Coordinates of C-alpha atoms and ligand atoms in Angstrom, one line a residue:
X11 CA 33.3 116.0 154.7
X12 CA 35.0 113.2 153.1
X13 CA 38.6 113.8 154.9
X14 CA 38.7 110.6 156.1
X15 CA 38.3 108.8 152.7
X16 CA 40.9 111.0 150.9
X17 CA 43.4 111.1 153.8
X18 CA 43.3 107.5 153.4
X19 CA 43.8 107.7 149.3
X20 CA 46.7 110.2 149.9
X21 CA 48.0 107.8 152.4
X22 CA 47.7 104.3 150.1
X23 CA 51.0 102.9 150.0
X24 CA 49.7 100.2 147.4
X25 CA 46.9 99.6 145.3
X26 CA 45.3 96.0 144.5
X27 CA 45.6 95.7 140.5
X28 CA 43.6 93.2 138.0
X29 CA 45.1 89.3 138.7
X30 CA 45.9 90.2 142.2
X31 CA 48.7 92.3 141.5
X32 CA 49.8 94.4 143.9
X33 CA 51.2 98.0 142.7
X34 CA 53.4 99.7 145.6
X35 CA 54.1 103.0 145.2
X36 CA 57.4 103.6 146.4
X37 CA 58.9 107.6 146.5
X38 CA 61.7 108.8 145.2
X39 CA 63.7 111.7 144.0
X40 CA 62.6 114.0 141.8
X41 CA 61.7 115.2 139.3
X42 CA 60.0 111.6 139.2
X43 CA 59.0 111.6 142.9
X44 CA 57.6 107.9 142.8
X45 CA 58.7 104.4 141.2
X46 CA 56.2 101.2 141.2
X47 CA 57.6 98.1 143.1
X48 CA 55.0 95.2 142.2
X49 CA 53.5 92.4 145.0
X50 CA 52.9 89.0 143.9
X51 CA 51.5 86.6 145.9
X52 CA 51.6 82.6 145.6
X53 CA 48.2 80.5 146.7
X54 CA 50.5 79.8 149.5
X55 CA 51.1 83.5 150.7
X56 CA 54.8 83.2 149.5
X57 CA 55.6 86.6 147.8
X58 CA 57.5 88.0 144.7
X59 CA 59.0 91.7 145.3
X60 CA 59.6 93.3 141.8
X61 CA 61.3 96.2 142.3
X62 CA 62.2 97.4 145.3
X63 CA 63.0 100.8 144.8
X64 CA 65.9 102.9 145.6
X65 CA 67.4 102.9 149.2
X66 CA 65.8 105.3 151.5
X67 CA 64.6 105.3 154.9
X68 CA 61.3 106.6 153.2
X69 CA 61.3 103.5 150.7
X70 CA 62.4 101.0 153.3
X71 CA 59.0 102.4 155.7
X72 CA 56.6 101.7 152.6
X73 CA 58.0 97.8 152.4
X74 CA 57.4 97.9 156.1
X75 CA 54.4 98.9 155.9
X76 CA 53.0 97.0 152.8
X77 CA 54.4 93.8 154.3
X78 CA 52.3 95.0 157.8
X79 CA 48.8 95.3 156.1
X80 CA 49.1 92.3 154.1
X81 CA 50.0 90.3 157.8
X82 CA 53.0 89.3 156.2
X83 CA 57.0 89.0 157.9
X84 CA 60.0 89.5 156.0
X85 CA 59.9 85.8 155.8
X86 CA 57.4 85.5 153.1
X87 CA 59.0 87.3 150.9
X88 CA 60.8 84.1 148.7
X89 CA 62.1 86.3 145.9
X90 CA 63.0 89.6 144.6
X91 CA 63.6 90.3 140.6
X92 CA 65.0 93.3 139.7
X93 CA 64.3 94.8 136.0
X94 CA 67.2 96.4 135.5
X95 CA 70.1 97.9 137.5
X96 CA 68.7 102.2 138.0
X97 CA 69.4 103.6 141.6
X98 CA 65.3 103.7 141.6
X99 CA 64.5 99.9 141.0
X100 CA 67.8 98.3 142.5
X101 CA 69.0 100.2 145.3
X102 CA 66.8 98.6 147.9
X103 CA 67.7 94.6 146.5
X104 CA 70.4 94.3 148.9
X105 CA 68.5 95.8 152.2
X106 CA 65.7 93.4 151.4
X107 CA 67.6 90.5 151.0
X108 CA 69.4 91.0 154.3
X109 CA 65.7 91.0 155.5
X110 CA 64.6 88.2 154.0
X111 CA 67.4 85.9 153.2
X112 CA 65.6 85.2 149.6
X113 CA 67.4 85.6 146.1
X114 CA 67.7 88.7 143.9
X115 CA 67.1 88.0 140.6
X116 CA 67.9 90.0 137.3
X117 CA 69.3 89.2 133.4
X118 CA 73.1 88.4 133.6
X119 CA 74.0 91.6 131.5
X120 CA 71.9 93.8 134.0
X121 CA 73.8 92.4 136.7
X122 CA 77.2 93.2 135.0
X123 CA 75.7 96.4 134.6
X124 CA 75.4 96.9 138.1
X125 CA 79.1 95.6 138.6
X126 CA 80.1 98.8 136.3
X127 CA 77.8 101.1 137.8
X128 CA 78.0 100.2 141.5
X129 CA 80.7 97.1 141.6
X130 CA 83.7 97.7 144.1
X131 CA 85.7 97.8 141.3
X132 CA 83.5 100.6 139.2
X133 CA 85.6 103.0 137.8
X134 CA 82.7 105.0 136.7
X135 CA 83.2 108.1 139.0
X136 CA 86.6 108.9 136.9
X137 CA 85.6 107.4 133.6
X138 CA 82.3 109.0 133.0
X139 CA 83.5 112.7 134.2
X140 CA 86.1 112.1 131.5
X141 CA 83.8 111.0 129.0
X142 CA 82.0 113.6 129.2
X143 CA 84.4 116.2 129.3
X144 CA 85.8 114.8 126.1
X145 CA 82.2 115.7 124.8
X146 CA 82.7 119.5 125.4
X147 CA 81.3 119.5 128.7
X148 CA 82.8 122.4 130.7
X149 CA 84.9 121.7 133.8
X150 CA 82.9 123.4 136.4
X151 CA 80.0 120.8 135.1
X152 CA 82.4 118.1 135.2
X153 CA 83.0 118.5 138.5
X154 CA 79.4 118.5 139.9
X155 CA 78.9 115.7 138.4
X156 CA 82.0 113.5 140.2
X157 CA 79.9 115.1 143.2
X158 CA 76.6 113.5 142.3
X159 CA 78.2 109.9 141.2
X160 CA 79.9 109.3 144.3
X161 CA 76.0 110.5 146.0
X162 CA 74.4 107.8 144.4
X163 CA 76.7 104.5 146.5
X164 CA 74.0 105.7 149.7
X165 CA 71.0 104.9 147.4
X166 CA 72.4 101.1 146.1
X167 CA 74.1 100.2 149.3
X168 CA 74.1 97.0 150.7
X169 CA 74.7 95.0 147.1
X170 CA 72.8 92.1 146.6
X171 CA 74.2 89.3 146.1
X172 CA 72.4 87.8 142.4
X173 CA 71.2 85.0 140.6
X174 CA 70.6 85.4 137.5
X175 CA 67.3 84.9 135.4
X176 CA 67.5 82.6 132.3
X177 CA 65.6 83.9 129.9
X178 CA 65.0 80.9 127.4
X179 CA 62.4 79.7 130.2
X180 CA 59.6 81.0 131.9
X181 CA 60.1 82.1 135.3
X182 CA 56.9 81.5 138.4
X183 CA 55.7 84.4 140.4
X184 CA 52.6 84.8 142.1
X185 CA 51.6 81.3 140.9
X186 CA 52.2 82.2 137.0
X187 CA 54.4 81.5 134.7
X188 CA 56.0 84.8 133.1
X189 CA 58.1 85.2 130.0
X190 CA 61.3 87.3 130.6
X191 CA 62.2 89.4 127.5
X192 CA 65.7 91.4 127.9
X193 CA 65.8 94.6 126.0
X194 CA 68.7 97.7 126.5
X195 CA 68.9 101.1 125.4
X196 CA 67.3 102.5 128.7
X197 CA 69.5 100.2 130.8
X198 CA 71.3 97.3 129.4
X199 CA 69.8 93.6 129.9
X200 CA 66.2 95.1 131.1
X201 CA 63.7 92.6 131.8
X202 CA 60.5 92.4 131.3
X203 CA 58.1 89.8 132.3
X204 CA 55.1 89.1 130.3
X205 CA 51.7 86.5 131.2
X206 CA 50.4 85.3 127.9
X207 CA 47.1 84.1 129.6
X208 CA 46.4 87.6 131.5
X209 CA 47.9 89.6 128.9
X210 CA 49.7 91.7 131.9
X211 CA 53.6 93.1 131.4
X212 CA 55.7 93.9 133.7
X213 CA 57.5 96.3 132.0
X214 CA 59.7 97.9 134.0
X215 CA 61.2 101.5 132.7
X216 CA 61.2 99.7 129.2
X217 CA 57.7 101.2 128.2
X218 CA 56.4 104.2 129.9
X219 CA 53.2 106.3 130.2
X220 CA 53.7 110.0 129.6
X221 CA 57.7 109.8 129.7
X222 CA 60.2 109.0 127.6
X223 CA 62.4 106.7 128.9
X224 CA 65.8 108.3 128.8
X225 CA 68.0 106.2 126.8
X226 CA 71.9 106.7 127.9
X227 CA 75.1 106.3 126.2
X228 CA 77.9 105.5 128.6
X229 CA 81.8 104.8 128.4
X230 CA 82.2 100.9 128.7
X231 CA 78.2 99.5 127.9
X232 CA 76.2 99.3 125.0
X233 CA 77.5 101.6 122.1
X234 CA 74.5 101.8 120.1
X235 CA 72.3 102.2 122.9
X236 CA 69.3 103.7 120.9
X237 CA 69.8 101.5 118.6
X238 CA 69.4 98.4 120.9
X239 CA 66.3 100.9 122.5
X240 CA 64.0 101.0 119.1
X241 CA 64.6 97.4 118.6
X242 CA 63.7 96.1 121.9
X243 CA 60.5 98.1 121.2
X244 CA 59.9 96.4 118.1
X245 CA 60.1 93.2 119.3
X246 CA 57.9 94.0 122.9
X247 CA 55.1 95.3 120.2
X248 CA 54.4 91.9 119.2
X249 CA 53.5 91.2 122.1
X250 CA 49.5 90.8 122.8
X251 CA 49.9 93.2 125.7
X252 CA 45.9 94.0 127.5
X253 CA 47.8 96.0 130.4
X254 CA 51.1 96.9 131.1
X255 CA 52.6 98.1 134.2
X256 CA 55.1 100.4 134.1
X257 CA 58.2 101.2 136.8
X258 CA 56.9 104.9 136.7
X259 CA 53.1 106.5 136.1
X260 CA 50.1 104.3 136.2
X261 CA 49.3 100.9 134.1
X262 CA 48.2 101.7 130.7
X263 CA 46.5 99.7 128.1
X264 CA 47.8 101.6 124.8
X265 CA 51.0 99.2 124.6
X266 CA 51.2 99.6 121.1
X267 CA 50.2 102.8 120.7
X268 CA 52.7 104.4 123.0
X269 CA 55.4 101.9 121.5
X270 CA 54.7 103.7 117.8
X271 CA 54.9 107.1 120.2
X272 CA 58.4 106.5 121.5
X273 CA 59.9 105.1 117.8
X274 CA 58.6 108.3 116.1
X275 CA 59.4 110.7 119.1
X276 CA 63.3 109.4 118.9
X277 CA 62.7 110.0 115.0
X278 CA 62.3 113.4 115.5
X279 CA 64.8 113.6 117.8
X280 CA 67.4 112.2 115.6
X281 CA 65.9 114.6 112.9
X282 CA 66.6 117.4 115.6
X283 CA 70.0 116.8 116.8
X284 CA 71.3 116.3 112.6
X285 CA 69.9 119.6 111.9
X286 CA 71.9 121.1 115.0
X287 CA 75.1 119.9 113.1
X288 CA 74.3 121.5 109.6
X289 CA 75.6 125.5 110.5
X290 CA 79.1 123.5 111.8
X291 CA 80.5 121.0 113.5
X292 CA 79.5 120.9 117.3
X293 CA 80.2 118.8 120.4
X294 CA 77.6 116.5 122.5
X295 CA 77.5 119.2 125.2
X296 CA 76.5 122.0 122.7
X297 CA 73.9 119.4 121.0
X298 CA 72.6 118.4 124.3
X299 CA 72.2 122.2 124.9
X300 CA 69.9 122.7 122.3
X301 CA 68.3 119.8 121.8
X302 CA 67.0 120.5 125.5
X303 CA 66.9 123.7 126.1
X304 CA 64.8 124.8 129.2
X305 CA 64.0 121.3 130.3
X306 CA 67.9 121.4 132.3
X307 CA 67.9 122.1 136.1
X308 CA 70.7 120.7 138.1
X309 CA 73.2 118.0 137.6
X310 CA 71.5 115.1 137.7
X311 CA 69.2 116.1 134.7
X312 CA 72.3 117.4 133.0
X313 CA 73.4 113.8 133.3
X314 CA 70.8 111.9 131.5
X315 CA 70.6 114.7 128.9
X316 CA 73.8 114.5 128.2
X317 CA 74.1 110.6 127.9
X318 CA 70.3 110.9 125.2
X319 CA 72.0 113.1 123.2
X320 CA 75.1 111.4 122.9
X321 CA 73.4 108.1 122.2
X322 CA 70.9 109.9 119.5
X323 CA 74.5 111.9 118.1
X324 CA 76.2 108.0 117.8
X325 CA 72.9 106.4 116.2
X326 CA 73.0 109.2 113.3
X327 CA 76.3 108.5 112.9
X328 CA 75.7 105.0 112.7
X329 CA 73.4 105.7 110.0
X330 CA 75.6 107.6 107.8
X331 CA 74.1 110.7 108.8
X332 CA 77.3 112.4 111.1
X333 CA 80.1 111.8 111.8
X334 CA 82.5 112.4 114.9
X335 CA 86.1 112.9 115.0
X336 CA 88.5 113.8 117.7
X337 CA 91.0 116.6 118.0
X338 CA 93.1 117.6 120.7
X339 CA 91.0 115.1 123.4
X340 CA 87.7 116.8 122.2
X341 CA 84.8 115.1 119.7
X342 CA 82.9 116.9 117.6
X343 CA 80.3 115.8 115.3
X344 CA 80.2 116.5 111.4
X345 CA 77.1 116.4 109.2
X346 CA 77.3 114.1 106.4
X347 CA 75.4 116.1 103.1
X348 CA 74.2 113.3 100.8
Ligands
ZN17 ZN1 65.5 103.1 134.7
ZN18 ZN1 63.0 104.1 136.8

């Protein structure tokens, strides 16, 4: 029997990657279940956490233990980046820095994200309940969702305190230089990091394998957030990517590929959610309904549906395809036949 050898696989709470990058996999909630912190280590053992992960005791044991094999103490961590400002990448910035003393490092707009999301003066557990609800969203939904937003402080608690990355220069980890590239749409200010020599990107939830990142409009952020989305990924597929190495999945070497994927999926999607509006006008909860029908279990997928199919409803109505107007404190969206 070969127990011992898979036991161990099941077990592996990192794997060693081309370049000496370390992939850690770090678990989460679902329906995801894992998110991929990244290890980099300078010539002189000092190390670059990307990632972290959300707060959990689970997440926090995997650092532990990562940080154990590699005979390293808290100490030698020197920085952290953060790509953007999700639950599942940021949430563990501020427990790590209490442990190492180092910096946290993301794009200024990500960090001003956070502040929205997560700052002590957030009003995001009123506003986007509201927001929502002026979308057609039932009350009874409304309310589980106040629920879920004030569950999320647990999983981003202690804040970091942040420096931010300037993104006109190239920024060292591992003993590389990396170029930062800030996109939005899936989170505002995302970073990515890109090694022209290696060809590697870090590219956080910007590009993914299999999924689609979920792309989120939200009261007081970007307001053309697939907008923003499509043309980050235009500019990341010039890019001479060999392997990219995503926040979720596995690294994949079909950058461009998956790239023309994601533009023609979101396509399709706007071609879906126009032809939803052609019987009669309908709010974002009733187009969110259709457009993913099935795929809904629980609040906190209702969430990011809701927030993709409002950002696909604006972006036809930035085109000139709908339109949305508001009566009596609720929005409805209007077909445009040219
Ligand atoms: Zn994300
Ligand atoms: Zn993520």
């Amino acid at each position: 029997m070969d127990g011992g050898k898979s036991r161990r696989e099941e077990t592996a709470r990192f794997k060693i990657q081309e370049g000496g990058l370390i992939q850690v996999l770090v678990p989460m909630a679902p329906p995801l279940l894992m998110m991929n912190g990244y290890l980099l280590r300078d010539d002189d053992g000092g190390i670059t956490v990307v990632d972290p992960g959300p707060r959990s005791r689970e997440a926090e044991a995997v650092w532990e233990e990562v940080l154990q094999e590699l005979g390293a103490s808290w100490n030698a961590v020197k920085q952290i980046v953060v790509t953007h400002h999700h639950p599942d990448h940021y949430g563990l910035a501020g427990w790590l820095q209490e442990r190492s003393g180092c910096r946290v490092w993301m794009s200024k707009r990500a960090h001003a994200e956070a502040e929205l999301m997560w700052g002590p003066a957030s009003v995001m557990e009123t506003e986007l309940p509201e927001f929502f609800a002026r979308h057609g969203m039932p009350e009874q939904r409304v309310a589980e969702l106040r629920e879920h937003q004030a569950a999320i402080w647990p999983v981003v608690s202690p804040q970091p305190a942040v420096s931010h990355v300037e993104t006109e220069r190239s920024f060292a980890m591992g003993g590389r230089e990396w170029l930062p590239l800030e996109t939005g749409g899936h989170a505002a200010g995302h970073l990515s990091f890109f090694h022209p020599g290696s060809g590697q990107l870090l590219c956080g939830d910007a590009v993914l394998p299999q999924i689609s990142p979920n792309i989120s409009l939200l009261p007081g952020s970007d307001p053309e957030p697939l907008r923003t989305f499509m043309d980050g990924l235009s500019m990341l597929r010039q890019l001479p990517v060999k392997t990219a190495f995503p926040g979720h999945r596995e690294p994949f070497g079909y950058f461009a590929g998956r790239i023309e994927q994601l533009l023609l999926h979101h396509e399709e999607r706007l071609d879906a959610a126009e032809s939803l509006l052609a019987d009669r006008p309908r709010s974002g909860f009733e187009v969110c309904g259709e457009l993913f029908r099935g795929r809904i279990s629980g609040i906190h997928q209702l969430r990011f549906a809701m927030s993709e199919a409002l950002a696909h409803l604006v972006e036809l109505e930035r085109r000139g395809r709908a339109v949305s107007e508001e009566k009596n404190g609720e929005i409805r969206f209007y077909r445009i036949d040219g």
